[in-house]
mmCIF file of C-alpha atoms in Angstrom:
data_model
loop_
_atom_site.group_PDB
_atom_site.id
_atom_site.type_symbol
_atom_site.label_atom_id
_atom_site.label_comp_id
_atom_site.label_asym_id
_atom_site.label_seq_id
_atom_site.Cartn_x
_atom_site.Cartn_y
_atom_site.Cartn_z
ATOM 1 C CA UNK A 1 -122.459 77.960 -108.162
ATOM 2 C CA UNK A 2 -120.763 77.917 -111.560
ATOM 3 C CA UNK A 3 -119.687 74.686 -113.225
ATOM 4 C CA UNK A 4 -116.020 75.643 -112.791
ATOM 5 C CA UNK A 5 -116.467 76.309 -109.079
ATOM 6 C CA UNK A 6 -118.386 73.052 -108.613
ATOM 7 C CA UNK A 7 -115.605 71.118 -110.356
ATOM 8 C CA UNK A 8 -112.999 72.927 -108.259
ATOM 9 C CA UNK A 9 -114.748 71.886 -105.045
ATOM 10 C CA UNK A 10 -115.218 68.294 -106.227
ATOM 11 C CA UNK A 11 -111.596 67.904 -107.339
ATOM 12 C CA UNK A 12 -110.206 69.440 -104.136
ATOM 13 C CA UNK A 13 -112.465 67.262 -101.973
ATOM 14 C CA UNK A 14 -111.237 64.154 -103.804
ATOM 15 C CA UNK A 15 -107.593 65.278 -103.599
ATOM 16 C CA UNK A 16 -107.808 66.009 -99.876
ATOM 17 C CA UNK A 17 -109.776 62.787 -99.362
ATOM 18 C CA UNK A 18 -106.934 60.797 -100.921
ATOM 19 C CA UNK A 19 -104.473 62.667 -98.701
ATOM 20 C CA UNK A 20 -106.518 61.798 -95.601
ATOM 21 C CA UNK A 21 -106.657 58.116 -96.572
ATOM 22 C CA UNK A 22 -102.889 58.044 -97.190
ATOM 23 C CA UNK A 23 -102.237 59.810 -93.869
ATOM 24 C CA UNK A 24 -104.511 57.448 -91.928
ATOM 25 C CA UNK A 25 -102.834 54.403 -93.469
ATOM 26 C CA UNK A 26 -99.414 55.849 -92.681
ATOM 27 C CA UNK A 27 -100.489 56.340 -89.066
ATOM 28 C CA UNK A 28 -100.968 52.586 -88.621
ATOM 29 C CA UNK A 29 -98.084 50.882 -86.837
ATOM 30 C CA UNK A 30 -96.014 48.225 -88.599
ATOM 31 C CA UNK A 31 -98.144 45.317 -87.325
ATOM 32 C CA UNK A 32 -101.421 46.909 -88.460
ATOM 33 C CA UNK A 33 -99.955 47.960 -91.801
ATOM 34 C CA UNK A 34 -98.572 44.484 -92.461
ATOM 35 C CA UNK A 35 -101.882 42.832 -91.547
ATOM 36 C CA UNK A 36 -103.808 45.111 -93.923
ATOM 37 C CA UNK A 37 -101.270 44.547 -96.680
ATOM 38 C CA UNK A 38 -101.386 40.758 -96.196
ATOM 39 C CA UNK A 39 -105.206 40.687 -96.184
ATOM 40 C CA UNK A 40 -105.325 42.805 -99.347
ATOM 41 C CA UNK A 41 -102.739 40.588 -101.044
ATOM 42 C CA UNK A 42 -104.698 37.449 -100.094
ATOM 43 C CA UNK A 43 -107.881 38.944 -101.576
ATOM 44 C CA UNK A 44 -106.028 39.930 -104.730
ATOM 45 C CA UNK A 45 -104.548 36.452 -105.136
ATOM 46 C CA UNK A 46 -107.859 34.720 -104.444
ATOM 47 C CA UNK A 47 -109.287 36.599 -107.443
ATOM 48 C CA UNK A 48 -106.333 36.660 -109.864
ATOM 49 C CA UNK A 49 -104.297 33.524 -109.073
ATOM 50 C CA UNK A 50 -106.385 30.565 -110.266
ATOM 51 C CA UNK A 51 -104.938 27.894 -107.935
ATOM 52 C CA UNK A 52 -104.452 30.129 -104.881
ATOM 53 C CA UNK A 53 -107.385 28.646 -102.918
ATOM 54 C CA UNK A 54 -106.139 25.090 -103.421
ATOM 55 C CA UNK A 55 -102.536 25.852 -102.428
ATOM 56 C CA UNK A 56 -101.294 24.717 -99.055
ATOM 57 C CA UNK A 57 -100.782 27.409 -96.427
ATOM 58 C CA UNK A 58 -96.983 27.414 -96.780
ATOM 59 C CA UNK A 59 -97.223 27.966 -100.552
ATOM 60 C CA UNK A 60 -99.748 30.779 -100.068
ATOM 61 C CA UNK A 61 -97.503 32.456 -97.481
ATOM 62 C CA UNK A 62 -94.494 32.098 -99.772
ATOM 63 C CA UNK A 63 -96.370 33.712 -102.661
ATOM 64 C CA UNK A 64 -97.611 36.541 -100.423
ATOM 65 C CA UNK A 65 -94.120 37.170 -99.056
ATOM 66 C CA UNK A 66 -92.676 37.114 -102.572
ATOM 67 C CA UNK A 67 -95.167 39.637 -103.980
ATOM 68 C CA UNK A 68 -95.915 41.872 -100.990
ATOM 69 C CA UNK A 69 -93.102 44.365 -101.647
ATOM 70 C CA UNK A 70 -94.257 44.865 -105.246
ATOM 71 C CA UNK A 71 -97.886 45.235 -104.183
ATOM 72 C CA UNK A 72 -97.063 47.742 -101.421
ATOM 73 C CA UNK A 73 -94.963 49.870 -103.769
ATOM 74 C CA UNK A 74 -97.654 49.644 -106.464
ATOM 75 C CA UNK A 75 -100.129 50.957 -103.886
ATOM 76 C CA UNK A 76 -97.799 53.922 -103.285
ATOM 77 C CA UNK A 77 -97.566 54.625 -106.994
ATOM 78 C CA UNK A 78 -101.311 54.318 -107.618
ATOM 79 C CA UNK A 79 -102.323 56.378 -104.570
ATOM 80 C CA UNK A 80 -100.103 59.244 -105.598
ATOM 81 C CA UNK A 81 -101.071 58.869 -109.263
ATOM 82 C CA UNK A 82 -104.706 59.415 -108.191
ATOM 83 C CA UNK A 83 -103.693 62.317 -105.953
ATOM 84 C CA UNK A 84 -101.715 63.950 -108.770
ATOM 85 C CA UNK A 85 -104.571 63.409 -111.211
ATOM 86 C CA UNK A 86 -107.221 65.100 -109.089
ATOM 87 C CA UNK A 87 -104.833 67.799 -107.884
ATOM 88 C CA UNK A 88 -103.994 68.971 -111.421
ATOM 89 C CA UNK A 89 -107.688 68.793 -112.319
ATOM 90 C CA UNK A 90 -108.352 71.072 -109.321
ATOM 91 C CA UNK A 91 -105.626 73.509 -110.389
ATOM 92 C CA UNK A 92 -107.024 73.388 -113.932
ATOM 93 C CA UNK A 93 -110.125 75.213 -112.642
ATOM 94 C CA UNK A 94 -107.995 78.309 -111.928
ATOM 95 C CA UNK A 95 -106.825 80.863 -114.479
ATOM 96 C CA UNK A 96 -103.200 79.760 -114.448
ATOM 97 C CA UNK A 97 -100.727 78.949 -117.182
ATOM 98 C CA UNK A 98 -100.473 75.262 -118.007
ATOM 99 C CA UNK A 99 -96.914 75.324 -116.696
ATOM 100 C CA UNK A 100 -98.108 76.627 -113.322
ATOM 101 C CA UNK A 101 -100.981 74.133 -113.166
ATOM 102 C CA UNK A 102 -98.427 71.369 -113.609
ATOM 103 C CA UNK A 103 -95.860 72.860 -111.220
ATOM 104 C CA UNK A 104 -98.352 73.689 -108.466
ATOM 105 C CA UNK A 105 -100.015 70.293 -108.576
ATOM 106 C CA UNK A 106 -96.717 68.390 -108.675
ATOM 107 C CA UNK A 107 -95.291 70.525 -105.849
ATOM 108 C CA UNK A 108 -98.421 70.119 -103.718
ATOM 109 C CA UNK A 109 -98.370 66.336 -104.043
ATOM 110 C CA UNK A 110 -94.602 65.885 -103.697
ATOM 111 C CA UNK A 111 -94.624 68.072 -100.569
ATOM 112 C CA UNK A 112 -97.363 65.849 -99.164
ATOM 113 C CA UNK A 113 -95.362 62.705 -100.060
ATOM 114 C CA UNK A 114 -92.312 64.065 -98.236
ATOM 115 C CA UNK A 115 -94.362 65.103 -95.202
ATOM 116 C CA UNK A 116 -96.028 61.680 -95.127
ATOM 117 C CA UNK A 117 -92.668 59.903 -95.030
ATOM 118 C CA UNK A 118 -91.539 62.236 -92.223
ATOM 119 C CA UNK A 119 -94.810 61.446 -90.406
ATOM 120 C CA UNK A 120 -93.973 57.719 -90.614
ATOM 121 C CA UNK A 121 -90.748 58.326 -88.698
ATOM 122 C CA UNK A 122 -92.937 58.863 -85.619
ATOM 123 C CA UNK A 123 -95.114 55.754 -86.089
ATOM 124 C CA UNK A 124 -93.975 52.618 -84.208
ATOM 125 C CA UNK A 125 -92.251 50.137 -86.491
ATOM 126 C CA UNK A 126 -92.525 52.379 -89.554
ATOM 127 C CA UNK A 127 -89.822 54.331 -91.334
ATOM 128 C CA UNK A 128 -89.619 57.210 -93.747
ATOM 129 C CA UNK A 129 -88.159 56.042 -97.035
ATOM 130 C CA UNK A 130 -86.641 58.191 -99.779
ATOM 131 C CA UNK A 131 -87.435 55.314 -102.155
ATOM 132 C CA UNK A 132 -91.143 55.736 -101.334
ATOM 133 C CA UNK A 133 -90.980 59.466 -102.078
ATOM 134 C CA UNK A 134 -89.402 58.619 -105.441
ATOM 135 C CA UNK A 135 -92.115 56.038 -106.204
ATOM 136 C CA UNK A 136 -94.796 58.538 -105.117
ATOM 137 C CA UNK A 137 -93.205 61.213 -107.290
ATOM 138 C CA UNK A 138 -93.218 58.889 -110.292
ATOM 139 C CA UNK A 139 -96.975 58.383 -109.857
ATOM 140 C CA UNK A 140 -97.524 62.112 -109.406
ATOM 141 C CA UNK A 141 -95.476 63.003 -112.483
ATOM 142 C CA UNK A 142 -97.141 60.410 -114.696
ATOM 143 C CA UNK A 143 -100.592 61.708 -113.741
ATOM 144 C CA UNK A 144 -99.799 65.419 -113.911
ATOM 145 C CA UNK A 145 -97.814 65.196 -117.145
ATOM 146 C CA UNK A 146 -100.532 63.098 -118.773
ATOM 147 C CA UNK A 147 -103.278 65.543 -117.774
ATOM 148 C CA UNK A 148 -101.123 68.529 -118.771
ATOM 149 C CA UNK A 149 -100.549 66.943 -122.192
ATOM 150 C CA UNK A 150 -104.285 66.337 -122.625
ATOM 151 C CA UNK A 151 -105.062 69.943 -121.623
ATOM 152 C CA UNK A 152 -102.438 71.200 -124.078
ATOM 153 C CA UNK A 153 -103.693 69.012 -126.937
ATOM 154 C CA UNK A 154 -107.318 70.013 -126.309
ATOM 155 C CA UNK A 155 -106.343 73.677 -126.335
ATOM 156 C CA UNK A 156 -104.457 73.209 -129.618
ATOM 157 C CA UNK A 157 -107.408 71.329 -131.150
ATOM 158 C CA UNK A 158 -109.828 74.115 -130.143
ATOM 159 C CA UNK A 159 -107.475 76.761 -131.553
ATOM 160 C CA UNK A 160 -107.218 74.939 -134.887
ATOM 161 C CA UNK A 161 -110.991 74.487 -134.970
ATOM 162 C CA UNK A 162 -111.459 78.222 -134.339
ATOM 163 C CA UNK A 163 -108.959 79.098 -137.114
ATOM 164 C CA UNK A 164 -110.903 76.987 -139.602
ATOM 165 C CA UNK A 165 -114.172 78.540 -138.482
ATOM 166 C CA UNK A 166 -113.018 82.074 -139.309
#
């Protein structure tokens, strides 16, 4: 197996793995999803909020309620950022133009984001949200544009190095 093929397999496995995790979390009903989100938020606060453990239960609940929306949407952004990152790295192992690597990876991930929100329409207590697709898309675009820029700059650097070498 060539290095390029090995990287292709690794990057696709990671990309699909992220998709599976997102799908499985989206398949949880509203009660399960909320419980997971609350538990995660509590763990986060116990590490990053110095006085969290000494707060009374009402204050902890208030803080969780106040921050849960932000944390849930951040999870959307970060999940799709990771998906976009590994997806463009997978497409980078093919002989495609940089433009197509970007377009194919962004389209693959945005299509998944849309299908995931549609999937949530059929899960009890969940809803498909256009806002979530937009947040997901922002994560995807940040990752894919960043990687595309790095690929472009590396190619330019190699070309300049080759020009000086001749």
